[in-house]
Backbone as CSV, one residue per row, in Angstrom:
resi,resn,N_x,N_y,N_z,CA_x,CA_y,CA_z,C_x,C_y,C_z
1,UNK,-7.675,6.695,15.420,-7.884,6.135,14.110,-8.625,4.811,14.268
2,UNK,-9.542,4.550,13.369,-10.289,3.305,13.438,-9.731,2.296,12.430
3,UNK,-8.396,2.135,12.442,-7.787,1.150,11.566,-8.121,-0.238,12.081
4,UNK,-7.881,-1.217,11.260,-8.299,-2.560,11.568,-7.163,-3.523,11.267
5,UNK,-6.899,-4.412,12.195,-5.928,-5.475,11.958,-6.701,-6.696,11.493
6,UNK,-6.292,-7.220,10.368,-6.878,-8.446,9.847,-5.769,-9.479,9.729
7,UNK,-6.152,-10.712,9.818,-5.220,-11.807,9.568,-5.623,-12.402,8.225
8,UNK,-4.741,-12.251,7.245,-5.018,-12.714,5.887,-3.930,-13.714,5.521
9,UNK,-4.326,-14.953,5.339,-3.382,-16.015,4.974,-2.194,-16.053,5.936
10,UNK,-2.498,-15.907,7.217,-1.462,-15.991,8.239,-0.611,-14.742,8.384
11,UNK,-0.972,-13.672,7.734,-0.212,-12.413,7.803,-1.035,-11.358,8.536
12,UNK,-0.337,-10.528,9.315,-0.998,-9.394,9.973,-1.056,-8.242,8.980
13,UNK,-2.275,-7.763,8.749,-2.505,-6.711,7.763,-3.220,-5.552,8.447
14,UNK,-2.637,-4.373,8.343,-3.247,-3.153,8.868,-4.062,-2.526,7.746
15,UNK,-5.372,-2.458,7.928,-6.265,-1.910,6.915,-6.763,-0.550,7.399
16,UNK,-6.414,0.481,6.647,-6.878,1.827,6.982,-8.324,2.007,6.522
17,UNK,-9.095,2.777,7.254,-10.476,3.028,6.836,-10.517,3.982,5.638
18,UNK,-11.609,3.920,4.896,-11.764,4.785,3.727,-11.923,6.250,4.127
19,UNK,-12.510,6.494,5.283,-12.671,7.876,5.718,-11.488,8.278,6.587
20,UNK,-11.153,9.528,6.513,-10.026,10.035,7.283,-9.258,11.039,6.459
21,UNK,-8.287,11.687,7.078,-7.536,12.713,6.364,-6.681,12.098,5.255
22,UNK,-6.428,12.869,4.205,-5.583,12.367,3.122,-4.155,12.131,3.615
23,UNK,-3.534,11.113,3.070,-2.153,10.780,3.403,-1.275,11.210,2.230
24,UNK,-0.352,12.142,2.484,0.445,12.612,1.362,1.845,13.055,1.736
25,UNK,2.042,13.515,2.926,3.308,14.156,3.258,4.265,13.202,3.967
26,UNK,5.503,13.644,4.144,6.496,12.871,4.883,6.009,12.425,6.252
27,UNK,5.448,13.334,7.063,4.938,12.902,8.372,3.842,11.842,8.267
28,UNK,2.996,11.918,7.252,1.946,10.910,7.086,2.560,9.543,6.807
29,UNK,3.627,9.523,6.026,4.313,8.270,5.728,4.864,7.667,7.016
30,UNK,5.480,8.504,7.823,6.032,8.014,9.088,4.937,7.534,10.026
31,UNK,3.780,8.185,9.998,2.646,7.731,10.811,2.194,6.338,10.377
32,UNK,2.135,6.103,9.073,1.735,4.787,8.560,2.740,3.727,9.009
33,UNK,4.020,4.037,8.882,5.058,3.095,9.314,4.955,2.840,10.812
34,UNK,4.757,3.900,11.575,4.605,3.755,13.022,3.402,2.904,13.383
35,UNK,2.286,3.125,12.695,1.089,2.311,12.942,1.361,0.849,12.615
36,UNK,2.038,0.598,11.508,2.343,-0.782,11.102,3.240,-1.449,12.147
37,UNK,4.261,-0.744,12.596,5.163,-1.318,13.616,4.422,-1.551,14.922
38,UNK,3.601,-0.594,15.317,2.842,-0.727,16.559,1.967,-1.983,16.534
39,UNK,1.318,-2.213,15.396,0.412,-3.346,15.248,1.120,-4.618,14.765
40,UNK,2.436,-4.519,14.574,3.242,-5.638,14.077,2.678,-6.179,12.760
41,UNK,2.283,-5.253,11.897,1.691,-5.620,10.608,2.777,-5.830,9.562
42,UNK,2.593,-6.843,8.759,3.500,-7.107,7.641,3.069,-6.348,6.399
43,UNK,1.790,-6.018,6.324,1.214,-5.317,5.175,0.345,-4.173,5.660
44,UNK,0.285,-3.124,4.845,-0.627,-2.008,5.066,-1.502,-1.899,3.822
45,UNK,-2.811,-1.794,4.039,-3.757,-1.573,2.946,-4.316,-0.168,3.098
46,UNK,-4.104,0.629,2.064,-4.610,2.000,2.050,-5.662,2.147,0.965
47,UNK,-6.846,2.629,1.316,-7.824,2.927,0.278,-7.283,4.043,-0.621
48,UNK,-7.445,3.895,-1.909,-6.923,4.883,-2.858,-7.445,6.286,-2.546
49,UNK,-8.689,6.388,-2.099,-9.260,7.710,-1.835,-8.605,8.410,-0.641
50,UNK,-7.859,7.681,0.194,-7.147,8.299,1.320,-5.854,8.957,0.879
51,UNK,-5.368,8.629,-0.312,-4.116,9.206,-0.793,-4.394,10.519,-1.498
52,UNK,-3.676,11.532,-1.101,-3.798,12.839,-1.727,-3.504,12.714,-3.218
53,UNK,-4.143,13.539,-4.026,-3.936,13.495,-5.482,-2.469,13.653,-5.855
54,UNK,-1.693,14.371,-5.043,-0.264,14.537,-5.327,0.503,13.219,-5.246
55,UNK,0.000,12.258,-4.508,0.627,10.941,-4.463,0.709,10.355,-5.879
56,UNK,-0.335,10.554,-6.659,-0.425,9.974,-7.989,0.274,10.820,-9.064
57,UNK,0.751,12.000,-8.694,1.566,12.834,-9.601,3.015,12.548,-9.251
58,UNK,3.638,11.666,-10.015,4.960,11.154,-9.646,6.009,12.246,-9.530
59,UNK,5.839,13.330,-10.251,6.841,14.408,-10.190,6.930,15.039,-8.796
60,UNK,5.914,14.841,-7.953,5.972,15.385,-6.594,6.922,14.584,-5.715
61,UNK,7.180,13.330,-6.082,8.076,12.484,-5.302,7.413,11.802,-4.111
62,UNK,6.155,12.092,-3.876,5.484,11.542,-2.696,5.345,10.024,-2.806
63,UNK,4.889,9.533,-3.944,4.724,8.078,-4.106,6.067,7.370,-3.961
64,UNK,7.095,7.907,-4.570,8.418,7.296,-4.473,8.924,7.250,-3.047
65,UNK,8.749,8.348,-2.328,9.177,8.393,-0.927,8.373,7.396,-0.090
66,UNK,7.080,7.368,-0.306,6.201,6.468,0.430,6.612,5.021,0.194
67,UNK,6.747,4.644,-1.067,7.101,3.258,-1.408,8.484,2.896,-0.879
68,UNK,9.446,3.795,-1.030,10.812,3.490,-0.602,10.893,3.286,0.910
69,UNK,10.225,4.134,1.662,10.270,3.982,3.124,9.631,2.669,3.560
70,UNK,8.518,2.309,2.950,7.881,1.047,3.321,8.757,-0.141,2.948
71,UNK,9.403,-0.088,1.805,10.330,-1.154,1.413,11.482,-1.225,2.406
72,UNK,12.024,-0.075,2.791,13.135,-0.055,3.753,12.753,-0.709,5.075
73,UNK,11.514,-0.533,5.485,11.047,-1.118,6.745,10.434,-2.506,6.546
74,UNK,10.504,-3.013,5.331,10.008,-4.352,4.993,8.519,-4.509,5.315
75,UNK,7.761,-3.484,4.943,6.311,-3.494,5.107,5.704,-3.454,3.710
76,UNK,4.826,-4.403,3.418,4.146,-4.419,2.131,3.058,-3.355,2.093
77,UNK,2.781,-2.850,0.898,1.740,-1.836,0.723,0.793,-2.280,-0.378
78,UNK,-0.493,-2.183,-0.094,-1.517,-2.374,-1.118,-2.388,-1.127,-1.140
79,UNK,-2.441,-0.485,-2.292,-3.362,0.621,-2.511,-4.576,0.003,-3.185
80,UNK,-5.723,0.102,-2.525,-6.922,-0.575,-2.995,-7.980,0.456,-3.376
81,UNK,-8.472,0.317,-4.590,-9.527,1.201,-5.063,-9.310,1.589,-6.512
82,UNK,-10.197,2.399,-7.006,-10.185,2.818,-8.403,-9.228,3.988,-8.599
83,UNK,-8.164,3.762,-9.338,-7.224,4.840,-9.664,-7.184,5.076,-11.169
84,UNK,-8.221,4.644,-11.867,-8.232,4.716,-13.330,-8.074,6.143,-13.859
85,UNK,-8.649,7.120,-13.202,-8.499,8.504,-13.671,-7.041,8.947,-13.577
86,UNK,-6.351,8.558,-12.514,-4.933,8.895,-12.362,-4.103,8.169,-13.411
87,UNK,-4.433,6.913,-13.665,-3.693,6.137,-14.665,-3.874,6.714,-16.064
88,UNK,-5.082,7.165,-16.361,-5.350,7.742,-17.681,-4.554,9.017,-17.909
89,UNK,-4.218,9.702,-16.828,-3.519,10.980,-16.941,-2.005,10.862,-16.951
90,UNK,-1.453,9.665,-16.709,-0.010,9.570,-16.539,0.556,8.231,-17.007
91,UNK,1.360,8.298,-18.049,2.069,7.105,-18.519,3.048,6.621,-17.459
92,UNK,3.732,7.546,-16.804,4.705,7.174,-15.776,4.021,6.427,-14.626
93,UNK,2.849,6.878,-14.228,2.121,6.193,-13.157,1.700,4.798,-13.612
94,UNK,1.232,4.686,-14.844,0.871,3.356,-15.364,2.069,2.419,-15.295
95,UNK,3.257,2.924,-15.662,4.476,2.108,-15.608,4.807,1.706,-14.169
96,UNK,4.695,2.650,-13.249,4.963,2.357,-11.838,4.008,1.285,-11.310
97,UNK,2.734,1.437,-11.592,1.734,0.486,-11.118,2.005,-0.894,-11.712
98,UNK,2.310,-0.941,-12.992,2.596,-2.233,-13.635,3.794,-2.915,-12.969
99,UNK,4.860,-2.160,-12.723,6.053,-2.734,-12.087,5.775,-3.165,-10.646
100,UNK,5.065,-2.345,-9.906,4.717,-2.721,-8.529,3.900,-4.008,-8.517
101,UNK,2.934,-4.101,-9.399,2.052,-5.262,-9.417,2.757,-6.534,-9.885
102,UNK,3.922,-6.403,-10.491,4.707,-7.575,-10.878,5.498,-8.127,-9.696
103,UNK,5.669,-7.325,-8.664,6.473,-7.722,-7.514,5.642,-8.244,-6.366
104,UNK,6.273,-8.268,-5.199,5.566,-8.785,-4.029,5.681,-7.872,-2.812
105,UNK,5.926,-6.567,-3.063,6.017,-5.633,-1.937,5.042,-4.472,-2.011
106,UNK,4.580,-4.137,-3.185,3.633,-3.031,-3.334,2.698,-3.349,-4.490
107,UNK,1.413,-3.211,-4.237,0.405,-3.513,-5.246,-0.629,-2.407,-5.295
108,UNK,-1.171,-2.206,-6.479,-2.302,-1.313,-6.713,-3.421,-2.210,-7.237
109,UNK,-4.462,-2.391,-6.431,-5.497,-3.368,-6.744,-6.880,-2.736,-6.624
110,UNK,-7.833,-3.239,-7.421,-9.171,-2.635,-7.387,-9.968,-2.922,-6.116
111,UNK,-9.791,-4.114,-5.515,-10.638,-4.484,-4.378,-9.839,-5.217,-3.300
112,UNK,-10.425,-5.292,-2.116,-9.823,-6.083,-1.034,-9.795,-7.561,-1.398
113,UNK,-10.790,-8.025,-2.129,-10.802,-9.428,-2.551,-9.582,-9.720,-3.427
114,UNK,-9.203,-8.759,-4.286,-8.002,-8.930,-5.109,-6.756,-8.997,-4.232
115,UNK,-6.716,-8.172,-3.201,-5.591,-8.220,-2.263,-5.519,-9.585,-1.584
116,UNK,-6.650,-10.059,-1.093,-6.679,-11.360,-0.424,-6.159,-12.462,-1.348
117,UNK,-6.594,-12.437,-2.611,-6.135,-13.452,-3.570,-4.641,-13.356,-3.821
118,UNK,-4.140,-12.136,-4.021,-2.706,-11.952,-4.287,-1.863,-12.400,-3.112
119,UNK,-2.266,-12.004,-1.914,-1.510,-12.388,-0.726,-1.563,-13.900,-0.533
120,UNK,-2.712,-14.487,-0.799,-2.824,-15.936,-0.712,-1.917,-16.642,-1.698
121,UNK,-1.801,-16.101,-2.902,-0.974,-16.724,-3.937,0.513,-16.682,-3.557
122,UNK,0.979,-15.548,-3.050,2.412,-15.498,-2.709,2.706,-16.263,-1.427
123,UNK,1.723,-16.333,-0.533,1.902,-17.115,0.682,1.984,-18.603,0.326
124,UNK,1.100,-19.057,-0.553,1.101,-20.466,-0.972,2.373,-20.823,-1.720
125,UNK,2.915,-19.848,-2.462,4.146,-20.094,-3.231,5.381,-20.036,-2.350
126,UNK,5.206,-19.576,-1.115,6.339,-19.487,-0.193,7.151,-18.224,-0.352
127,UNK,6.684,-17.283,-1.178,7.389,-16.013,-1.333,7.188,-15.187,-0.069
128,UNK,8.164,-14.373,0.239,8.101,-13.545,1.437,7.801,-12.102,1.065
129,UNK,6.543,-11.652,1.195,6.265,-10.253,0.951,6.867,-9.391,2.048
130,UNK,7.217,-8.195,1.650,7.751,-7.185,2.574,8.984,-7.575,3.260
């Protein structure tokens, strides 16, 4: 995998590349957690296009499982990219995204620059993500 470790506001961030197989199943979640632990990353950034469409269909349980496991391991998650089509199709997803974006452990953001700003803001405030 050609993932990349970045240091953003003093935090180790594992950034997955936009190209690669879709991430959707239980084993994929464990692979992400394993990669984060291996790289000692506090945050994982996943391009939205890497997530299987079932991730955004909350009734499948994939998003819930993914988010819960990352929270359990105290790893922050940022899904970066355009998910507007998924949001338009699901009120429940809109609610989930809104709640995640209010917190400091999981965010759905349009760009990496937005991630950098958000992480900088919580770091400056002294909040502990993940």
